[in-house]
Every structure is written in structure tokens, then in C-alpha cells.
Amino acid sequence: MITVEEILRKQDLRGTACRRFIINGLLESDRALSENELKGDFPELFDRVTFYRTLITLEEHGIIHKIVLNDNSVKYALNSHHQNENNLHSHFHCEECDEVLCLEGKTRFEAELPDNFVSHSVFVVIEGFCADCASHIK
Amino acid sequence: MITVEEILRKQDLRGTACRRFIINGLLESDRALSENELKGDFPELFDRVTFYRTLITLEEHGIIHKIVLNDNSVKYALNSHHQNENNLHSHFHCEECDEVLCLEGKTRFEAELPDNFVSHSVFVVIEGFCADCASHIK
DNA sequence: ACATGTAATGCAACAATGTTGCAAATATAA
DNA sequence: TTATATTTGCAACATTGTTGCATTACATGT
Ligand SMILES: [Mn+2]
Ligand SMILES: [Mn+2]
Ligand SMILES: [Zn+2]
Ligand SMILES: [Zn+2]
């Protein structure tokens, strides 16, 4: 399993507490996390702006990616959670418990674009119920 | 072509200036529009909150839908811009000129969800270049 | 045309999030 | 250990989302 220091080193990024904190949080989680979920029990550990800029830095270096949901909320996940190399970023969002998962592997999307349109990347959010919530509800 | 009054009547909605303004704007546009794009030359015509609440009302009554883009910006389009009845909302967003189109018809998406997950609806945003921008760039 | 009840509006106020500039603190490499 | 470039925290401001409430407008029946 890859370590935080390796991830930072590979991108020529300095090792700072905030970067380590965020990457660790995502490494330990099997789902995507919002800024507040990441902060968890330490909401004041880093300045809001530092956290904000660190997320940008990690995204720019291809370590994490942002997932914007239909309710305007945002979650983050490690890029390593996506296996496919075809620029298809697909995610599941549970309407009940709000959990967000990166969908690895077997996703497929096809769209017929207007003439001469060029596609660079595709973002998919599937809204529904996760297994737990589906069994509890009705 | 359906008229604004018909759209409102069909949903048992009162005819107010703000509702007519928004629906008209979207009827006359072939693309999805942001709140500011909708307001156009009359940014102060309605109170910000009225505009906000009117968009919610129109969405709740199934007249328009919201499109949340990867940069957290939001656009709106008439529901009639989508032909398919399978809860697949798919959109194109030009990274250069920022135009957003509802993709009608020929889109297909398949994903293998984890066991017992239930899908209710799927939102897709394709990022790329529209025809105009693709020809101007490089 | 008018009165009436209901629904929509404008305004104030606040919350949440995004964004920048800058001086102080820190990480790395020499 | 020192030098330098980077990162941090803070203040400040922008944008957008959200609610409560008093005023105004709409649609319906008279
Ligand atoms: Mn993901
Ligand atoms: Mn659409
Ligand atoms: Zn759930
Ligand atoms: Zn374009």
C-alpha cells in the first residue's frame, strides 16, 4: 500500500501537515469525503484558507479529484480510486445517507455529440440508495 | 410551439412576471442559462430572493431543471429539452466559451453498481470544446 | 368591477463557501 | 545552520444559498 510520503514525493510536493492530514484521511476512507468530513474531529486544526488551497494544490498535482454533486456540495477522493484511464469519472451518491463512492471499473458511457464537438472528460453522478439505505427504506 | 401561459397553466401556477421572464428566457435559448445569463440586461428587475425562489418553484413543478457543473456553477434549462424518459440527464459543457447544452436522444450509460444499490437518476456532464471553440483553438 | 383569501414579492439578515493579498512561519537544499 | 522559495494564517471581500416577515399582487367568485 502506498504511503503519504511516497505520494507527496512522487509529485515533488513538500511535506506539510495539512497535505498529510488530507491524504491520510482519504487513504483511510473507502468513500469520498467533504471538507468537513475530512476535518472530522479537528475542524480548527488548519485555517480554512490553508485547507482550501491545499485541496487545490493536491488536485492540480493529480493526487485527488473533486466531485461536485447535484446539491452543490463537494466531495474529494484520491485519484487512485479510479481504475479506468478513459477520463470517465463516475460516482454514486446516496440520497439518503449522503455517502459518495467512486465507481471503479465497469462503467460505460456513450453520447452522440453535435458535429465537431470534442469531448475531453465525462463526469457522472448516479443518485440513488446505497445497499444499507435501500434495505431500511420501505 | 408551447407558450409560457400554457406551461404555467398546466402546472396550476399563477402567472407572475418573474416566472414568465425566466420561462421566456429559456424558451428563446437553445442552451442552458445561468442565473446571470437569464437576468441579462435586467439584473435588477427582480429581487435576488424572488429569482431564487422562482427557480425552485419551477424546478419543483417539473418545468425546468438545474445543471450543476464541475466548477460549482449552475445553469438551468427547460425540461422539454430532454427527450428521453429514462432519468438520464446528460449535458455538454464547453470549457472554452462556457456554453452548456442539454444532450437529447442518443445517450447511453451503463454502470455496474455494488450489490443492492438502487439507481434513481443519472447526471452526466461532458467537458470539452464546442464546434466553434474546437475550430478556433490550435 | 370589487372584495376576498391565498400566494408571491422585496427586504433585511445571516450562513456557507470561494477567493485574494500580504506578512510571518516553515520546509528543504546548500 | 543558513538561505530561499514555499506555505501558512489572518483579514477582508465576493458570491451564492437560505429564512422570516410584512407588504403586495393574483385569481376566483360575487
Ligand atoms: Mn471519484
Ligand atoms: Mn438538461
Ligand atoms: Zn445510503
Ligand atoms: Zn465553446
XYZ file of C-alpha atoms (C1' of nucleotides) and ligand atoms in Angstrom:
340
model
C 0.000 0.000 0.000
C 1.321 3.379 -1.000
C 2.260 5.812 1.747
C 1.541 9.507 2.154
C 5.220 10.405 1.873
C 5.520 8.479 -1.366
C 2.524 10.258 -2.832
C 3.970 13.670 -1.992
C 7.498 12.774 -3.061
C 6.286 11.484 -6.403
C 4.755 14.868 -7.157
C 7.681 16.884 -5.826
C 5.493 18.359 -3.161
C 6.803 19.480 0.224
C 5.581 17.517 3.182
C 3.277 19.760 5.171
C 0.906 18.859 7.967
C -2.201 19.847 6.044
C -1.275 17.808 2.976
C -0.512 14.768 5.073
C -3.741 15.212 7.013
C -5.899 15.298 3.885
C -4.172 12.469 2.050
C -4.267 10.307 5.162
C -7.964 10.955 5.625
C -8.684 9.920 2.061
C -6.390 6.893 2.203
C -8.244 5.612 5.256
C -11.657 6.153 3.737
C -13.444 3.934 1.255
C -15.651 6.804 0.195
C -15.314 10.370 -0.967
C -15.247 12.995 1.778
C -16.375 16.587 2.036
C -14.154 19.245 3.526
C -15.993 18.963 6.839
C -15.919 15.185 6.800
C -12.185 15.372 6.222
C -11.688 17.788 9.090
C -13.646 15.446 11.319
C -12.815 15.958 14.971
C -10.302 18.690 14.206
C -12.265 21.382 12.432
C -9.872 24.091 13.591
C -6.631 22.263 13.045
C -5.860 24.249 9.917
C -7.034 27.594 8.709
C -9.946 27.442 6.306
C -7.880 29.065 3.575
C -4.973 26.701 4.058
C -7.322 23.768 3.731
C -8.865 25.309 0.641
C -5.511 25.979 -1.008
C -4.167 22.584 -0.096
C -7.102 20.884 -1.780
C -6.396 22.924 -4.902
C -2.730 22.002 -4.829
C -3.455 18.298 -4.419
C -5.953 18.432 -7.246
C -3.567 20.288 -9.548
C -0.924 17.644 -8.920
C -3.305 14.877 -9.812
C -3.423 13.382 -6.337
C -7.087 13.946 -5.617
C -10.195 14.873 -7.547
C -13.241 16.897 -6.740
C -16.769 15.553 -7.059
C -19.477 18.186 -7.391
C -22.894 16.862 -6.517
C -26.263 17.989 -7.717
C -26.948 19.837 -4.471
C -23.793 21.948 -4.989
C -21.923 20.127 -2.284
C -18.404 18.935 -2.961
C -16.510 15.812 -2.000
C -12.962 14.673 -2.621
C -11.346 11.341 -3.334
C -7.939 10.011 -4.269
C -7.368 9.638 -7.963
C -6.159 6.116 -7.340
C -9.776 5.187 -6.624
C -10.467 5.290 -10.336
C -9.001 2.474 -12.361
C -10.111 3.401 -15.858
C -7.890 5.570 -17.989
C -10.547 6.922 -20.324
C -11.384 10.131 -18.476
C -14.670 8.747 -17.252
C -15.245 9.836 -13.662
C -18.295 8.154 -12.366
C -19.696 8.318 -8.876
C -22.588 7.129 -6.818
C -24.373 9.429 -4.392
C -26.821 8.014 -1.858
C -29.765 10.381 -1.499
C -30.451 9.110 1.973
C -27.142 8.870 3.853
C -25.188 11.159 1.514
C -22.322 8.742 1.003
C -20.386 9.112 -2.225
C -18.400 6.337 -3.880
C -16.053 6.361 -6.823
C -17.283 3.710 -9.231
C -14.316 1.778 -10.435
C -14.162 -0.334 -13.492
C -17.260 -1.434 -15.261
C -18.856 1.819 -16.321
C -19.606 2.743 -19.866
C -20.933 5.907 -21.390
C -21.725 6.815 -24.956
C -23.171 10.011 -26.279
C -23.658 11.278 -29.767
C -22.366 14.838 -29.671
C -23.255 17.527 -32.203
C -20.909 17.683 -35.198
C -17.331 18.698 -34.442
C -17.798 18.811 -30.705
C -14.817 17.416 -28.808
C -15.097 15.537 -25.545
C -12.272 15.777 -23.025
C -13.742 14.175 -19.959
C -17.020 12.890 -18.618
C -18.392 13.310 -15.108
C -21.216 11.099 -13.975
C -23.166 11.163 -10.749
C -25.681 8.423 -10.118
C -28.238 9.380 -7.499
C -29.998 6.625 -5.616
C -29.903 4.491 -2.493
C -26.904 2.589 -1.237
C -27.431 -1.005 -0.135
C -27.941 -0.128 3.519
C -30.392 2.667 2.879
C -32.276 0.674 0.243
C -32.930 -2.079 2.777
C -34.000 0.276 5.573
C -36.396 2.324 3.498
C -39.866 0.993 2.713
C -44.762 25.781 -30.061
C -45.911 25.806 -26.474
C -46.470 29.164 -24.812
C -45.458 30.460 -21.422
C -49.058 30.741 -20.266
C -49.732 27.160 -21.240
C -46.725 25.953 -19.308
C -47.839 27.779 -16.174
C -51.489 26.806 -16.521
C -50.605 23.157 -16.974
C -48.873 23.183 -13.604
C -51.545 25.238 -11.851
C -49.062 28.007 -11.267
C -50.052 31.669 -11.034
C -48.789 33.896 -13.756
C -46.189 36.176 -12.278
C -43.720 38.429 -14.004
C -40.673 36.577 -12.718
C -41.961 33.176 -13.808
C -42.808 34.486 -17.256
C -39.426 36.177 -17.505
C -37.497 33.011 -16.712
C -39.555 30.658 -18.848
C -39.407 33.071 -21.759
C -35.669 33.367 -21.467
C -35.248 29.618 -21.552
C -37.750 29.162 -24.371
C -35.814 31.615 -26.513
C -32.462 29.996 -25.789
C -31.045 26.879 -27.352
C -28.700 26.434 -24.447
C -28.848 26.250 -20.673
C -28.520 29.579 -18.870
C -27.107 30.669 -15.552
C -28.998 32.991 -13.253
C -26.961 35.945 -14.522
C -27.335 34.922 -18.134
C -31.074 34.746 -17.594
C -31.189 38.169 -15.998
C -29.263 39.543 -18.952
C -29.807 43.268 -19.378
C -32.162 43.451 -16.422
C -30.128 42.276 -13.469
C -32.222 44.278 -11.021
C -35.636 43.569 -12.452
C -36.447 41.142 -9.669
C -35.131 40.743 -6.209
C -32.417 38.155 -5.863
C -34.528 36.112 -3.464
C -37.550 36.200 -5.730
C -35.450 34.919 -8.576
C -34.011 32.228 -6.361
C -37.419 31.117 -5.104
C -38.941 31.226 -8.546
C -36.262 28.902 -9.886
C -37.023 26.492 -7.068
C -40.747 26.631 -7.782
C -40.254 25.999 -11.483
C -37.954 23.113 -10.732
C -40.353 21.589 -8.212
C -43.131 21.729 -10.765
C -41.052 19.940 -13.331
C -40.796 22.884 -15.708
C -37.046 23.415 -15.550
C -34.019 21.528 -14.305
C -30.791 22.581 -12.737
C -27.403 21.620 -14.135
C -24.529 21.754 -11.676
C -21.171 21.970 -13.366
C -17.806 20.839 -12.166
C -16.771 24.395 -11.296
C -19.757 24.704 -8.944
C -21.601 26.978 -11.311
C -25.235 26.308 -12.063
C -27.301 26.580 -15.219
C -30.955 25.980 -15.956
C -32.882 24.564 -18.881
C -36.420 23.606 -19.724
C -37.263 20.004 -19.070
C -38.668 19.785 -22.555
C -35.100 19.953 -23.825
C -34.669 16.331 -22.792
C -36.465 13.742 -24.867
C -35.509 10.554 -23.085
C -37.712 9.224 -20.314
C -35.110 7.134 -18.532
C -33.912 9.673 -15.963
C -30.670 10.229 -17.818
C -29.787 13.902 -17.768
C -26.818 14.452 -19.918
C -25.160 17.747 -20.770
C -22.254 19.172 -22.659
C -20.132 21.954 -21.184
C -17.650 23.834 -23.356
C -14.512 24.529 -21.357
C -13.701 27.485 -23.563
C -16.888 29.509 -24.065
C -18.794 28.023 -21.135
C -21.880 27.130 -23.155
C -23.983 24.277 -21.831
C -26.286 22.140 -23.935
C -28.812 19.532 -22.993
C -27.967 16.427 -24.970
C -31.155 14.987 -26.342
C -31.668 11.491 -27.513
C -28.803 9.242 -28.276
C -27.013 8.963 -24.966
C -26.382 5.721 -23.186
C -24.946 4.981 -19.811
C -24.330 1.736 -18.022
C -22.679 1.154 -14.708
C -22.306 -1.890 -12.594
C -23.274 -0.767 -9.120
C -22.303 -2.568 -5.923
C -24.795 -5.215 -4.809
C -28.227 -3.934 -3.800
C -27.538 -0.344 -4.730
C -30.513 1.346 -6.387
C -30.194 3.969 -9.084
C -32.831 6.690 -9.342
C -31.322 9.100 -11.797
C -28.084 9.785 -13.596
C -26.470 13.156 -14.213
C -23.766 13.444 -16.822
C -21.608 16.397 -17.746
C -19.287 16.072 -20.716
C -16.495 18.627 -20.642
C -14.849 19.572 -23.900
C -14.907 22.038 -26.783
C -17.968 23.002 -28.740
C -17.652 23.075 -32.547
C -16.836 26.800 -32.693
C -14.208 26.681 -29.999
C -12.684 23.467 -31.327
C -12.065 25.134 -34.681
C -10.633 28.348 -33.230
C -8.250 26.688 -30.841
C -4.955 25.307 -32.117
C -65.802 45.930 -11.251
C -64.901 44.595 -6.487
C -63.910 42.187 -2.366
C -61.534 38.231 -0.589
C -58.251 34.707 0.627
C -54.056 32.832 -0.843
C -49.691 33.053 -2.895
C -45.668 35.751 -4.350
C -42.597 39.556 -3.540
C -38.997 42.577 -1.538
C -36.119 43.463 2.171
C -33.207 42.520 5.969
C -30.340 39.379 7.769
C -27.483 35.578 8.148
C -24.736 31.194 6.604
C -21.624 28.840 3.732
C -18.233 28.788 0.502
C -14.911 30.690 -2.703
C -11.062 33.897 -3.366
C -7.113 37.278 -2.891
C -3.110 39.898 -0.699
C 0.277 40.005 2.473
C 3.337 39.386 6.413
C 5.003 35.666 9.326
C 6.339 30.933 9.749
C 8.178 26.742 7.724
C 10.357 23.171 4.671
C 14.052 21.829 2.022
C 18.631 22.007 -0.027
C 23.086 24.023 0.024
C 22.959 26.353 10.019
C 21.662 29.406 6.792
C 19.414 30.912 2.645
C 15.493 30.857 -0.293
C 11.313 29.557 -2.047
C 7.013 27.812 -0.342
C 3.311 27.537 2.741
C 0.530 29.365 6.360
C -2.796 32.227 8.960
C -5.372 36.265 9.054
C -8.121 39.911 7.367
C -11.060 41.088 4.001
C -14.220 40.719 0.441
C -17.425 38.258 -3.176
C -20.898 35.111 -4.398
C -24.460 32.204 -3.565
C -27.806 29.856 -0.708
C -31.422 30.418 2.802
C -35.112 32.047 6.135
C -38.723 35.174 8.342
C -41.853 38.600 7.843
C -44.602 42.454 6.398
C -46.402 44.170 2.005
C -48.230 43.481 -2.458
C -50.265 41.053 -6.320
C -53.015 37.271 -8.360
C -57.109 34.624 -9.351
C -61.614 33.429 -8.113
C -66.360 34.140 -7.001
C -69.682 37.806 -6.289
Mn -14.033 9.655 -7.986
Mn -30.637 19.412 -19.398
Zn -27.114 5.447 1.857
Zn -17.298 26.717 -26.857
